[in-house]
Amino acid sequence: AIPKDDPREYVCWDYHVIVMRSAVQYNIERTIVSEILDVDTWVTPYPTPLSKYLDESFPHATDPNLNKQYLPLFNVVRAEDFIKDFYSDRMHMFKNGEWNSPPPEYPPIMNGLKMDGNDSQERHELTGSNLDSYISMSGEGKCVFTLAEMYERSTDSNKKEWTECS
């Protein structure tokens, strides 16, 4: 990511959450068109076409001197799965007895819905967070993309759903 006040510099985050909205379009052929909604970006317009967002958020990725370990990876999670499974009590924002930043005014997301054997949904009382499982780029069933793979999917010829991981 690039700080707005000095585009020559860049910021390396351990994780960042964005929303990608995709739609099927039919011109001559069926294609998937994606755009990014990122409330913490200065990239415009809002929402931003995926390729423009990648170009403006990661221009240093083509720098031959950049250590490749700093290239971004993208863990693509279906909205339905995220809403059903994610929970966080925000304690990752609380260190040494104080908040790193003031927490949002809305309540913590503590959905943590689970399916029982009868396929009915139950809300479970949870404490803690499963945020680390979303930050991790490894694990069964994850759809993790490199920056190059994200660019490939951002083209007008993309026909793959985002849940098709390869």
mmCIF file of C-alpha atoms in Angstrom:
data_model
loop_
_atom_site.group_PDB
_atom_site.id
_atom_site.type_symbol
_atom_site.label_atom_id
_atom_site.label_comp_id
_atom_site.label_asym_id
_atom_site.label_seq_id
_atom_site.Cartn_x
_atom_site.Cartn_y
_atom_site.Cartn_z
ATOM 1 C CA ALA A 1 0.000 0.000 0.000
ATOM 2 C CA ILE A 2 1.113 3.565 -0.571
ATOM 3 C CA PRO A 3 0.787 6.406 1.937
ATOM 4 C CA LYS A 4 -1.159 9.274 0.397
ATOM 5 C CA ASP A 5 1.280 11.901 1.652
ATOM 6 C CA ASP A 6 4.349 10.330 -0.052
ATOM 7 C CA PRO A 7 3.732 7.976 -2.993
ATOM 8 C CA ARG A 8 7.464 7.167 -3.211
ATOM 9 C CA GLU A 9 7.165 5.238 0.040
ATOM 10 C CA TYR A 10 5.143 2.157 0.774
ATOM 11 C CA VAL A 11 3.573 0.463 3.759
ATOM 12 C CA CYS A 12 3.777 -3.237 4.537
ATOM 13 C CA TRP A 13 0.778 -4.524 6.501
ATOM 14 C CA ASP A 14 0.539 -7.913 8.133
ATOM 15 C CA TYR A 15 -3.079 -8.037 6.952
ATOM 16 C CA HIS A 16 -5.678 -5.755 5.461
ATOM 17 C CA VAL A 17 -9.356 -6.464 4.861
ATOM 18 C CA ILE A 18 -11.075 -5.333 1.689
ATOM 19 C CA VAL A 19 -14.307 -6.279 -0.020
ATOM 20 C CA MET A 20 -14.242 -7.524 -3.587
ATOM 21 C CA ARG A 21 -17.559 -7.407 -5.389
ATOM 22 C CA SER A 22 -17.846 -9.500 -8.543
ATOM 23 C CA ALA A 23 -20.530 -9.778 -11.176
ATOM 24 C CA VAL A 24 -21.031 -11.837 -14.287
ATOM 25 C CA GLN A 25 -21.277 -9.775 -17.457
ATOM 26 C CA TYR A 26 -22.399 -10.973 -20.844
ATOM 27 C CA ASN A 27 -20.956 -9.063 -23.775
ATOM 28 C CA ILE A 28 -19.955 -11.533 -26.446
ATOM 29 C CA GLU A 29 -18.883 -14.059 -23.820
ATOM 30 C CA ARG A 30 -19.508 -14.598 -20.119
ATOM 31 C CA THR A 31 -16.870 -12.776 -18.016
ATOM 32 C CA ILE A 32 -16.434 -12.009 -14.331
ATOM 33 C CA VAL A 33 -15.860 -8.325 -13.529
ATOM 34 C CA SER A 34 -14.569 -7.406 -10.071
ATOM 35 C CA GLU A 35 -14.230 -4.194 -8.111
ATOM 36 C CA ILE A 36 -12.742 -3.359 -4.725
ATOM 37 C CA LEU A 37 -14.390 -1.564 -1.826
ATOM 38 C CA ASP A 38 -11.648 -0.498 0.586
ATOM 39 C CA VAL A 39 -12.629 2.050 3.215
ATOM 40 C CA ASP A 40 -8.955 2.621 4.105
ATOM 41 C CA THR A 41 -7.690 3.542 0.650
ATOM 42 C CA TRP A 42 -7.195 6.800 -1.202
ATOM 43 C CA VAL A 43 -7.520 5.046 -4.579
ATOM 44 C CA THR A 44 -10.485 6.432 -6.510
ATOM 45 C CA PRO A 45 -13.140 5.977 -7.726
ATOM 46 C CA TYR A 46 -14.987 4.101 -5.009
ATOM 47 C CA PRO A 47 -15.574 1.267 -5.693
ATOM 48 C CA THR A 48 -12.442 0.744 -7.773
ATOM 49 C CA PRO A 49 -12.010 -1.687 -10.666
ATOM 50 C CA LEU A 50 -9.760 -4.523 -9.506
ATOM 51 C CA SER A 51 -6.911 -3.883 -11.963
ATOM 52 C CA LYS A 52 -6.781 -0.162 -11.092
ATOM 53 C CA TYR A 53 -6.797 -0.979 -7.366
ATOM 54 C CA LEU A 54 -3.896 -3.410 -7.819
ATOM 55 C CA ASP A 55 -1.937 -0.940 -9.984
ATOM 56 C CA GLU A 56 -2.303 1.945 -7.558
ATOM 57 C CA SER A 57 -1.970 -0.031 -4.324
ATOM 58 C CA PHE A 58 1.084 -2.103 -5.279
ATOM 59 C CA PRO A 59 3.234 -0.125 -7.764
ATOM 60 C CA HIS A 60 6.422 -1.205 -5.976
ATOM 61 C CA ALA A 61 5.708 -4.860 -6.746
ATOM 62 C CA THR A 62 7.595 -4.518 -10.049
ATOM 63 C CA ASP A 63 10.700 -3.062 -8.367
ATOM 64 C CA PRO A 64 13.497 -5.612 -8.956
ATOM 65 C CA ASN A 65 15.071 -4.608 -5.628
ATOM 66 C CA LEU A 66 11.941 -5.470 -3.630
ATOM 67 C CA ASN A 67 12.344 -8.557 -1.478
ATOM 68 C CA LYS A 68 9.751 -10.995 -2.863
ATOM 69 C CA GLN A 69 8.626 -11.904 0.663
ATOM 70 C CA TYR A 70 6.903 -8.513 0.760
ATOM 71 C CA LEU A 71 4.706 -9.182 -2.258
ATOM 72 C CA PRO A 72 1.059 -9.418 -1.244
ATOM 73 C CA LEU A 73 -1.017 -12.557 -1.066
ATOM 74 C CA PHE A 74 -4.810 -12.496 -1.159
ATOM 75 C CA ASN A 75 -6.987 -14.900 0.821
ATOM 76 C CA VAL A 76 -10.320 -14.787 -1.010
ATOM 77 C CA VAL A 77 -13.216 -15.745 1.253
ATOM 78 C CA ARG A 78 -16.828 -15.979 0.113
ATOM 79 C CA ALA A 79 -18.993 -13.377 1.865
ATOM 80 C CA GLU A 80 -21.452 -16.033 3.057
ATOM 81 C CA ASP A 81 -18.649 -18.026 4.685
ATOM 82 C CA PHE A 82 -17.091 -14.954 6.284
ATOM 83 C CA ILE A 83 -20.404 -13.792 7.751
ATOM 84 C CA LYS A 84 -21.193 -17.283 9.013
ATOM 85 C CA ASP A 85 -17.793 -18.158 10.502
ATOM 86 C CA PHE A 86 -15.813 -15.040 11.453
ATOM 87 C CA TYR A 87 -15.603 -13.781 15.011
ATOM 88 C CA SER A 88 -13.316 -11.381 16.832
ATOM 89 C CA ASP A 89 -13.497 -9.788 20.247
ATOM 90 C CA ARG A 90 -10.965 -7.148 19.053
ATOM 91 C CA MET A 91 -8.324 -8.136 21.588
ATOM 92 C CA HIS A 92 -5.744 -8.089 18.768
ATOM 93 C CA MET A 93 -6.168 -4.284 18.992
ATOM 94 C CA PHE A 94 -5.571 -4.186 22.756
ATOM 95 C CA LYS A 95 -1.979 -4.373 24.020
ATOM 96 C CA ASN A 96 -0.346 -3.519 27.351
ATOM 97 C CA GLY A 97 -3.649 -2.478 28.897
ATOM 98 C CA GLU A 98 -4.660 0.001 26.196
ATOM 99 C CA TRP A 99 -6.160 0.180 22.721
ATOM 100 C CA ASN A 100 -3.734 0.679 19.813
ATOM 101 C CA SER A 101 -6.479 2.823 18.246
ATOM 102 C CA PRO A 102 -9.953 3.519 19.500
ATOM 103 C CA PRO A 103 -12.140 0.525 18.622
ATOM 104 C CA PRO A 104 -15.066 1.027 16.255
ATOM 105 C CA GLU A 105 -18.316 2.127 17.882
ATOM 106 C CA TYR A 106 -20.238 -0.880 16.580
ATOM 107 C CA PRO A 107 -20.131 -4.109 18.604
ATOM 108 C CA PRO A 108 -17.482 -6.769 17.909
ATOM 109 C CA ILE A 109 -18.339 -9.330 15.253
ATOM 110 C CA MET A 110 -19.051 -12.504 17.190
ATOM 111 C CA ASN A 111 -21.177 -14.504 14.738
ATOM 112 C CA GLY A 112 -19.337 -17.814 14.906
ATOM 113 C CA LEU A 113 -22.310 -19.667 13.489
ATOM 114 C CA LYS A 114 -21.859 -23.402 13.175
ATOM 115 C CA MET A 115 -23.848 -26.052 11.429
ATOM 116 C CA ASP A 116 -25.066 -28.939 13.555
ATOM 117 C CA GLY A 117 -25.738 -32.448 12.244
ATOM 118 C CA ASN A 118 -29.238 -31.459 11.092
ATOM 119 C CA ASP A 119 -27.995 -28.559 8.933
ATOM 120 C CA SER A 120 -29.698 -26.016 11.196
ATOM 121 C CA GLN A 121 -27.733 -22.971 12.321
ATOM 122 C CA GLU A 122 -26.995 -22.361 15.971
ATOM 123 C CA ARG A 123 -25.353 -19.299 17.444
ATOM 124 C CA HIS A 124 -22.604 -20.323 19.854
ATOM 125 C CA GLU A 125 -21.274 -18.169 22.648
ATOM 126 C CA LEU A 126 -17.683 -17.495 21.671
ATOM 127 C CA THR A 127 -14.880 -15.475 23.123
ATOM 128 C CA GLY A 128 -11.619 -14.689 21.443
ATOM 129 C CA SER A 129 -11.042 -14.556 17.757
ATOM 130 C CA ASN A 130 -10.458 -16.688 14.707
ATOM 131 C CA LEU A 131 -8.818 -13.757 12.905
ATOM 132 C CA ASP A 132 -5.492 -15.625 12.639
ATOM 133 C CA SER A 133 -7.139 -18.322 10.540
ATOM 134 C CA TYR A 134 -8.079 -15.614 8.018
ATOM 135 C CA ILE A 135 -4.649 -13.965 8.107
ATOM 136 C CA SER A 136 -2.891 -17.281 7.513
ATOM 137 C CA MET A 137 -2.259 -18.015 3.861
ATOM 138 C CA SER A 138 -2.123 -21.762 4.343
ATOM 139 C CA GLY A 139 -4.727 -24.295 5.278
ATOM 140 C CA GLU A 140 -7.247 -26.650 3.819
ATOM 141 C CA GLY A 141 -9.803 -25.187 1.456
ATOM 142 C CA LYS A 142 -8.247 -21.710 1.178
ATOM 143 C CA CYS A 143 -8.308 -19.723 -2.061
ATOM 144 C CA VAL A 144 -5.017 -17.823 -1.903
ATOM 145 C CA PHE A 145 -3.839 -15.796 -4.888
ATOM 146 C CA THR A 146 -0.555 -14.049 -5.659
ATOM 147 C CA LEU A 147 -0.559 -10.521 -7.026
ATOM 148 C CA ALA A 148 0.120 -11.922 -10.520
ATOM 149 C CA GLU A 149 -2.863 -14.273 -10.210
ATOM 150 C CA MET A 150 -5.073 -11.385 -9.085
ATOM 151 C CA TYR A 151 -4.011 -9.422 -12.190
ATOM 152 C CA GLU A 152 -4.783 -12.436 -14.361
ATOM 153 C CA ARG A 153 -8.277 -12.599 -12.885
ATOM 154 C CA SER A 154 -8.768 -8.843 -13.357
ATOM 155 C CA THR A 155 -8.657 -9.009 -17.143
ATOM 156 C CA ASP A 156 -11.680 -8.669 -19.396
ATOM 157 C CA SER A 157 -11.273 -12.292 -20.419
ATOM 158 C CA ASN A 158 -11.684 -13.731 -16.910
ATOM 159 C CA LYS A 159 -14.228 -16.524 -16.901
ATOM 160 C CA LYS A 160 -13.329 -18.141 -13.585
ATOM 161 C CA GLU A 161 -15.293 -17.720 -10.397
ATOM 162 C CA TRP A 162 -13.160 -16.539 -7.465
ATOM 163 C CA THR A 163 -13.883 -19.773 -5.612
ATOM 164 C CA GLU A 164 -12.108 -21.665 -8.420
ATOM 165 C CA CYS A 165 -8.724 -21.510 -6.750
ATOM 166 C CA SER A 166 -6.554 -22.669 -9.612
#
